[in-house]
CSV table of C-alpha atoms in Angstrom, one decimal:
chain,number,residue,atom,x,y,z
A,1434,MET,CA,-10.6,-3.4,33.0
A,1435,LYS,CA,-8.2,-6.0,34.4
A,1436,ASN,CA,-8.9,-8.4,31.5
A,1437,ARG,CA,-8.2,-5.6,29.0
A,1438,ILE,CA,-4.8,-4.8,30.7
A,1439,GLU,CA,-3.9,-8.5,30.6
A,1440,ARG,CA,-4.8,-8.7,27.0
A,1441,LEU,CA,-2.6,-5.7,26.1
A,1442,ARG,CA,0.3,-7.2,28.1
A,1443,LEU,CA,-0.2,-10.6,26.4
A,1444,LEU,CA,0.1,-8.8,23.0
A,1445,ASN,CA,3.2,-6.9,24.4
A,1446,LEU,CA,1.4,-3.6,23.9
A,1447,PRO,CA,2.0,-0.5,26.0
A,1448,VAL,CA,-0.8,0.1,28.6
A,1449,PHE,CA,-2.1,3.7,29.2
A,1450,THR,CA,-5.5,5.3,29.7
A,1451,ASN,CA,-4.9,9.0,29.4
A,1452,VAL,CA,-2.7,11.7,27.8
A,1453,GLU,CA,-0.4,11.9,30.8
A,1454,GLU,CA,0.4,8.2,30.8
A,1455,LEU,CA,0.9,8.1,27.0
A,1456,ALA,CA,3.1,11.2,27.2
A,1457,ALA,CA,5.3,9.5,29.8
A,1458,LEU,CA,5.7,6.5,27.5
A,1459,ILE,CA,6.6,8.6,24.5
A,1460,HIS,CA,8.7,11.1,26.5
A,1461,VAL,CA,6.9,14.2,25.4
A,1462,ASP,CA,5.3,17.0,27.4
A,1463,PRO,CA,1.7,16.0,28.3
A,1464,LYS,CA,0.3,19.5,27.6
A,1465,ARG,CA,1.9,19.5,24.2
A,1466,LEU,CA,0.6,16.0,23.4
A,1467,ALA,CA,-2.9,17.2,24.5
A,1468,VAL,CA,-2.7,20.1,22.0
A,1469,LEU,CA,-1.4,17.8,19.2
A,1470,SER,CA,-4.2,15.3,19.7
A,1471,LYS,CA,-7.1,17.7,20.0
A,1472,SER,CA,-6.0,20.0,17.2
A,1473,SER,CA,-4.1,17.6,14.9
A,1474,LYS,CA,-5.5,19.1,11.7
A,1475,ARG,CA,-3.4,22.2,12.3
A,1476,PHE,CA,-0.2,20.2,12.1
A,1477,TYR,CA,-0.5,18.9,8.6
A,1478,LYS,CA,0.7,20.4,5.3
A,1479,LYS,CA,-1.7,19.8,2.4
A,1480,TYR,CA,-0.6,19.5,-1.2
A,1481,THR,CA,-1.6,17.5,-4.3
A,1482,ILE,CA,0.3,15.2,-6.6
A,1483,PRO,CA,-0.8,14.0,-10.1
A,1484,LYS,CA,-2.3,10.5,-10.4
A,1485,LYS,CA,-1.2,8.1,-13.2
A,1486,SER,CA,-4.9,7.7,-14.1
A,1487,GLY,CA,-5.4,11.4,-14.3
A,1488,GLY,CA,-6.5,14.0,-11.8
A,1489,THR,CA,-4.7,14.7,-8.5
A,1490,ARG,CA,-4.3,13.0,-5.1
A,1491,GLU,CA,-4.4,15.0,-1.9
A,1492,ILE,CA,-1.5,14.4,0.4
A,1493,ARG,CA,-1.5,15.5,4.1
A,1494,GLN,CA,2.1,15.7,5.3
A,1495,PRO,CA,2.3,15.6,9.1
A,1496,SER,CA,4.6,17.9,11.1
A,1497,LYS,CA,7.8,16.5,12.6
A,1498,GLU,CA,6.0,16.2,16.0
A,1499,ILE,CA,3.0,14.3,14.7
A,1500,LYS,CA,5.2,12.1,12.5
A,1501,ALA,CA,7.4,11.2,15.4
A,1502,ILE,CA,4.4,10.3,17.6
A,1503,GLN,CA,2.8,8.3,14.8
A,1504,ALA,CA,6.1,6.4,14.3
A,1505,TRP,CA,6.0,5.5,18.0
A,1506,ILE,CA,2.4,4.2,17.7
A,1507,LEU,CA,3.3,2.3,14.5
A,1508,ARG,CA,6.4,0.7,16.1
A,1509,ASN,CA,5.0,0.0,19.6
A,1510,ILE,CA,1.4,-0.9,18.7
A,1511,LEU,CA,0.4,-1.4,15.1
A,1512,ASP,CA,3.5,-3.3,13.9
A,1513,LYS,CA,2.9,-5.9,16.6
A,1514,LEU,CA,-0.5,-6.8,15.1
A,1515,SER,CA,-1.1,-9.0,12.0
A,1516,PRO,CA,-3.4,-8.0,9.2
A,1517,SER,CA,-5.1,-10.6,7.0
A,1518,GLU,CA,-3.0,-12.9,4.8
A,1519,HIS,CA,-4.7,-11.4,1.8
A,1520,ALA,CA,-3.2,-7.9,2.4
A,1521,THR,CA,0.1,-7.4,0.5
A,1522,ALA,CA,0.8,-3.7,0.8
A,1523,PHE,CA,2.8,-2.0,3.6
A,1524,ILE,CA,3.9,-5.3,5.1
A,1525,GLN,CA,7.5,-6.4,5.6
A,1526,GLY,CA,8.3,-9.2,3.2
A,1527,LYS,CA,5.4,-8.5,1.0
A,1528,GLY,CA,4.8,-6.3,-2.0
A,1529,LEU,CA,3.6,-6.2,-5.6
A,1530,LEU,CA,5.1,-9.6,-6.5
A,1531,GLN,CA,3.4,-11.3,-3.5
A,1532,ASN,CA,0.1,-9.6,-4.6
A,1533,VAL,CA,0.1,-11.1,-8.1
A,1534,ALA,CA,1.9,-14.4,-7.5
A,1535,PRO,CA,-1.3,-16.3,-6.2
A,1536,HIS,CA,-3.0,-15.4,-9.5
A,1537,SER,CA,-0.2,-16.7,-11.8
A,1538,ASN,CA,-2.0,-19.9,-12.8
A,1539,ASN,CA,-5.4,-18.2,-13.5
A,1540,ARG,CA,-6.6,-16.9,-16.9
A,1541,TYR,CA,-9.5,-14.5,-16.0
A,1542,PHE,CA,-9.2,-11.5,-13.8
A,1543,VAL,CA,-11.4,-8.8,-12.2
A,1544,CYS,CA,-9.7,-5.8,-10.7
A,1545,LEU,CA,-11.3,-3.0,-8.8
A,1546,ASP,CA,-10.4,-0.1,-6.5
A,1547,ILE,CA,-12.0,1.3,-3.4
A,1548,LYS,CA,-13.0,4.9,-3.8
A,1549,ASP,CA,-11.6,7.4,-1.4
A,1550,PHE,CA,-10.0,4.6,0.6
A,1551,TYR,CA,-8.2,6.6,3.3
A,1552,PRO,CA,-10.8,9.4,3.8
A,1553,SER,CA,-13.5,6.7,4.2
A,1554,ILE,CA,-11.8,5.4,7.3
A,1555,GLY,CA,-12.9,8.0,9.8
A,1556,PHE,CA,-12.5,8.6,13.5
A,1557,HIS,CA,-15.2,6.2,14.8
A,1558,ARG,CA,-13.8,3.3,12.8
A,1559,VAL,CA,-10.3,3.9,14.0
A,1560,LYS,CA,-11.5,4.3,17.6
A,1561,HIS,CA,-13.4,1.0,17.3
A,1562,LEU,CA,-10.2,-0.7,16.0
A,1563,PHE,CA,-8.2,0.4,19.1
A,1564,LYS,CA,-11.1,-0.8,21.3
A,1565,VAL,CA,-11.0,-4.2,19.6
A,1566,ILE,CA,-7.2,-4.3,20.2
A,1567,GLY,CA,-7.9,-3.9,23.9
A,1568,TYR,CA,-7.5,-0.2,24.7
A,1569,PHE,CA,-10.0,1.3,27.1
A,1570,SER,CA,-11.0,4.5,28.9
A,1571,TYR,CA,-9.7,7.5,26.9
A,1572,ALA,CA,-6.9,5.6,25.2
A,1573,PRO,CA,-8.8,4.8,21.9
A,1574,ILE,CA,-9.9,8.4,21.6
A,1575,ILE,CA,-6.3,9.7,22.1
A,1576,LEU,CA,-4.8,7.3,19.6
A,1577,SER,CA,-7.5,8.0,17.0
A,1578,ASP,CA,-7.0,11.8,17.4
A,1579,LEU,CA,-3.3,11.4,16.8
A,1580,CYS,CA,-3.8,9.2,13.7
A,1581,ILE,CA,-6.8,11.1,12.0
A,1582,CYS,CA,-6.6,14.3,10.1
A,1583,ASP,CA,-9.9,16.2,9.5
A,1584,ILE,CA,-12.5,13.5,8.7
A,1585,GLY,CA,-10.3,10.4,7.9
A,1586,LEU,CA,-7.0,8.8,7.7
A,1587,PRO,CA,-4.5,11.2,6.0
A,1588,GLN,CA,-2.8,10.1,2.8
A,1589,GLY,CA,0.8,10.7,4.1
A,1590,GLY,CA,0.3,9.7,7.7
A,1591,VAL,CA,2.8,7.3,9.1
A,1592,THR,CA,0.1,5.1,10.7
A,1593,SER,CA,-2.4,5.3,7.9
A,1594,PRO,CA,-1.3,2.2,5.9
A,1595,ALA,CA,-1.1,-0.1,9.0
A,1596,ILE,CA,-4.5,1.1,10.3
A,1597,SER,CA,-6.1,0.6,6.9
A,1598,ASN,CA,-4.8,-2.9,6.7
A,1599,LEU,CA,-6.1,-3.8,10.2
A,1600,ILE,CA,-9.5,-2.2,9.6
A,1601,THR,CA,-10.0,-4.1,6.3
A,1602,SER,CA,-9.1,-7.4,7.9
A,1603,ARG,CA,-12.8,-8.2,8.3
A,1604,LEU,CA,-13.5,-7.3,4.7
A,1605,ASP,CA,-10.6,-9.5,3.6
A,1606,ARG,CA,-12.0,-12.4,5.7
A,1607,ARG,CA,-15.5,-12.1,4.2
A,1608,LEU,CA,-14.2,-11.8,0.6
A,1609,SER,CA,-11.8,-14.7,1.0
A,1610,GLY,CA,-14.5,-16.8,2.6
A,1611,TYR,CA,-16.8,-16.2,-0.3
A,1612,THR,CA,-14.2,-16.4,-3.1
A,1613,SER,CA,-12.6,-19.6,-1.8
A,1614,ARG,CA,-16.0,-21.4,-2.0
A,1615,HIS,CA,-16.1,-20.5,-5.7
A,1616,ASN,CA,-12.5,-21.3,-6.6
A,1617,ILE,CA,-11.6,-17.6,-7.0
A,1618,THR,CA,-8.3,-16.3,-5.8
A,1619,TYR,CA,-8.3,-13.0,-3.9
A,1620,THR,CA,-5.6,-10.5,-2.9
A,1621,ARG,CA,-5.6,-6.8,-1.9
A,1622,TYR,CA,-2.8,-4.3,-2.4
A,1623,ALA,CA,-4.0,-1.3,-0.3
A,1624,ASP,CA,-7.2,-0.2,-2.1
A,1625,ASP,CA,-6.5,-2.3,-5.2
A,1626,MET,CA,-8.4,-5.6,-5.2
A,1627,THR,CA,-7.7,-8.5,-7.5
A,1628,PHE,CA,-9.9,-11.6,-8.1
A,1629,SER,CA,-9.0,-14.3,-10.6
A,1630,SER,CA,-10.1,-17.8,-11.7
A,1631,ASN,CA,-10.0,-20.2,-14.5
A,1632,ASN,CA,-13.8,-20.3,-14.5
A,1633,ARG,CA,-14.9,-17.2,-16.4
A,1634,THR,CA,-18.6,-17.8,-15.8
A,1635,GLU,CA,-18.1,-18.3,-12.0
A,1636,LEU,CA,-16.0,-15.2,-11.8
A,1637,ASN,CA,-18.5,-13.0,-13.7
A,1638,LYS,CA,-21.4,-14.3,-11.6
A,1639,SER,CA,-19.5,-13.3,-8.4
A,1640,ILE,CA,-18.9,-9.6,-9.3
A,1641,ASN,CA,-22.2,-8.3,-7.9
A,1642,ILE,CA,-21.9,-10.2,-4.7
A,1643,ILE,CA,-18.3,-9.0,-4.2
A,1644,LYS,CA,-19.4,-5.4,-4.6
A,1645,LYS,CA,-22.2,-5.9,-2.1
A,1646,ILE,CA,-19.8,-7.3,0.4
A,1647,ILE,CA,-17.5,-4.3,-0.1
A,1648,GLU,CA,-20.4,-1.9,0.3
A,1649,SER,CA,-21.7,-3.7,3.4
A,1650,GLU,CA,-18.3,-3.0,5.0
A,1651,LYS,CA,-18.8,0.7,4.4
A,1652,PHE,CA,-16.5,1.0,1.4
A,1653,THR,CA,-17.4,2.1,-2.1
A,1654,PRO,CA,-16.1,0.3,-5.2
A,1655,HIS,CA,-14.7,3.0,-7.6
A,1656,PRO,CA,-17.0,3.1,-10.6
A,1657,ASN,CA,-14.2,4.2,-13.0
A,1658,LYS,CA,-11.6,1.6,-11.9
A,1659,PHE,CA,-13.2,-1.7,-12.6
A,1660,ARG,CA,-11.6,-4.0,-15.1
A,1661,VAL,CA,-12.4,-7.5,-16.5
A,1662,MET,CA,-9.5,-9.2,-18.3
A,1663,GLY,CA,-8.9,-12.5,-19.9
A,1664,PRO,CA,-6.2,-14.4,-22.0
A,1665,ARG,CA,-6.9,-12.2,-25.1
A,1666,ILE,CA,-6.7,-8.9,-23.1
A,1667,HIS,CA,-3.5,-7.2,-21.7
A,1668,CYS,CA,-3.7,-8.4,-18.1
A,1669,HIS,CA,-2.3,-5.5,-16.1
A,1670,VAL,CA,-2.5,-6.1,-12.3
A,1671,THR,CA,-1.1,-3.5,-9.8
A,1672,GLY,CA,1.6,-2.4,-12.3
A,1673,LEU,CA,2.7,-5.9,-13.4
A,1674,ILE,CA,1.7,-7.8,-16.5
A,1675,LYS,CA,0.7,-11.4,-16.9
A,1676,ASN,CA,2.9,-13.4,-19.2
A,1677,SER,CA,0.7,-15.1,-21.7
A,1678,SER,CA,3.1,-18.0,-22.4
A,1679,GLU,CA,3.9,-19.0,-18.7
A,1680,PRO,CA,2.4,-18.6,-15.3
A,1681,LYS,CA,4.2,-15.5,-14.1
A,1682,PHE,CA,4.0,-11.7,-13.9
A,1683,GLY,CA,6.6,-9.2,-14.9
A,1684,ILE,CA,7.0,-5.7,-16.2
A,1685,GLY,CA,6.0,-6.6,-19.8
A,1686,LYS,CA,7.6,-6.2,-23.2
A,1687,LYS,CA,6.6,-2.6,-23.8
A,1688,LYS,CA,8.1,-1.4,-20.5
A,1689,LYS,CA,11.4,-3.3,-21.4
A,1690,ARG,CA,11.5,-1.6,-24.8
A,1691,ASP,CA,10.8,1.8,-23.2
A,1692,MET,CA,13.4,1.5,-20.5
A,1693,ARG,CA,16.1,0.3,-23.0
A,1694,ARG,CA,15.4,3.4,-25.1
A,1695,ILE,CA,15.5,5.7,-22.1
A,1696,MET,CA,18.8,4.2,-20.9
A,1697,HIS,CA,20.4,4.5,-24.3
A,1698,HIS,CA,19.3,8.1,-24.8
A,1699,LEU,CA,20.5,9.0,-21.4
A,1700,VAL,CA,24.1,7.7,-21.9
A,1701,THR,CA,24.3,9.1,-25.4
A,1702,ALA,CA,22.8,12.5,-24.3
A,1703,LYS,CA,20.2,12.3,-27.0
A,1704,SER,CA,17.4,13.1,-24.6
A,1705,VAL,CA,16.4,12.9,-20.9
A,1706,ASP,CA,13.3,11.5,-19.5
A,1707,ASN,CA,11.7,13.5,-16.7
A,1708,LYS,CA,11.3,10.5,-14.5
A,1709,TYR,CA,14.7,8.9,-15.3
A,1710,SER,CA,16.9,11.9,-15.7
A,1711,SER,CA,20.1,10.5,-14.1
A,1712,GLY,CA,22.1,7.3,-13.7
A,1713,LYS,CA,21.0,7.2,-10.1
A,1714,SER,CA,17.3,7.2,-11.1
A,1715,ILE,CA,18.0,4.3,-13.4
A,1716,ASP,CA,19.8,2.4,-10.6
A,1717,GLY,CA,16.7,3.0,-8.4
A,1718,TRP,CA,14.4,1.5,-11.1
A,1719,ILE,CA,16.7,-1.5,-11.5
A,1720,SER,CA,16.7,-2.0,-7.7
A,1721,PHE,CA,12.9,-2.0,-7.8
A,1722,LEU,CA,12.9,-4.4,-10.7
A,1723,LYS,CA,14.7,-6.9,-8.6
A,1724,SER,CA,11.7,-7.2,-6.2
A,1725,VAL,CA,9.1,-7.8,-9.0
A,1726,ASP,CA,10.8,-9.4,-12.0
A,1727,ALA,CA,14.1,-11.3,-11.2
A,1728,LYS,CA,14.6,-12.4,-14.8
A,1729,SER,CA,14.3,-9.0,-16.3
A,1730,TYR,CA,16.5,-7.6,-13.4
A,1731,GLU,CA,19.4,-9.8,-14.5
A,1732,GLN,CA,18.9,-8.8,-18.1
A,1733,PHE,CA,18.9,-5.1,-17.3
A,1734,ILE,CA,21.9,-5.2,-15.0
A,1735,VAL,CA,23.9,-6.6,-17.9
A,1736,TYR,CA,22.5,-4.2,-20.4
A,1737,TRP,CA,23.0,-1.1,-18.2
A,1738,GLU,CA,26.6,-2.1,-17.4
A,1739,LYS,CA,27.4,-2.6,-21.2
A,1740,LEU,CA,25.9,0.8,-22.0
A,1741,LYS,CA,27.9,2.6,-19.4
A,1742,LYS,CA,31.1,0.9,-20.5
A,1743,LYS,CA,30.5,1.5,-24.2
A,1744,TYR,CA,29.8,5.2,-23.8
A,1745,SER,CA,32.1,5.8,-20.9
A,1746,TYR,CA,29.1,7.0,-18.9
A,1747,THR,CA,29.7,7.9,-15.3
A,1748,TYR,CA,27.6,9.8,-12.7
A,1749,TYR,CA,29.4,9.2,-9.4
A,1750,LEU,CA,31.6,12.2,-8.6
A,1751,ASN,CA,35.0,11.3,-7.0
A,1752,PHE,CA,36.2,14.1,-4.7
A,1753,ALA,CA,39.3,12.2,-3.4
């Protein structure tokens, strides 16, 4: 026990072994915390949202109490730990661009998803993670109870992204160990995995082994979300498109045409797109563009300002 306490302190992590000690750290009533941890399922609101690929995604929205406690766990424990270098989602300073950038010089791609990613990470896997971190006695159970909803990580939980990244660290290490020996580049954006190479034969030969590694880590490759792409195929990786003439990713020509049309129709009142129905929504998209396609961002900033000036379009109300 002494070694575990020392390990936690070396990692600058809070030390506790029971509900009462954790409650004192979080500054909540211990009886209330016990109820929240043992009956956490009751404190989530369930609803669905449409997927881009069709169907729906189930979201579990935690109550304000659960959300606040999970935010404490995230800030004081999970954020102090480092996932693998191949993880690019939910990490400060990383994102879609960092996920695709390592693949820029490659010509052949294999993309696959993990099926039911969050639900497949259940209580025992989360408890094991907290044990590996150094927590002991009842602490791993309490932390897992507060982060799990029903049978797995909730889509919508504050701690779910960080926990999923830490739990898949071993999978990332195994995949990167294998792929690096075969001159294959690997990155993972949440449950989206990307493999690329300039050797098509080597990449194709590796597919079955990659799937076996994923399955051995108790994850399931999604049978309907597996894509093989090459120079003659539209290379679409986690929402970004490979430029065929230079080693870079961006939003692609079609998206540029569509957004110019949407912007023009908006300022001329010809029509309104459901997703981009106001100037503020356009500003939001341009802000996102800055993080994934700097060249297009500069172009759209100029285009948007010209449109607003030409058609005297304004959407900020001045109450002065």
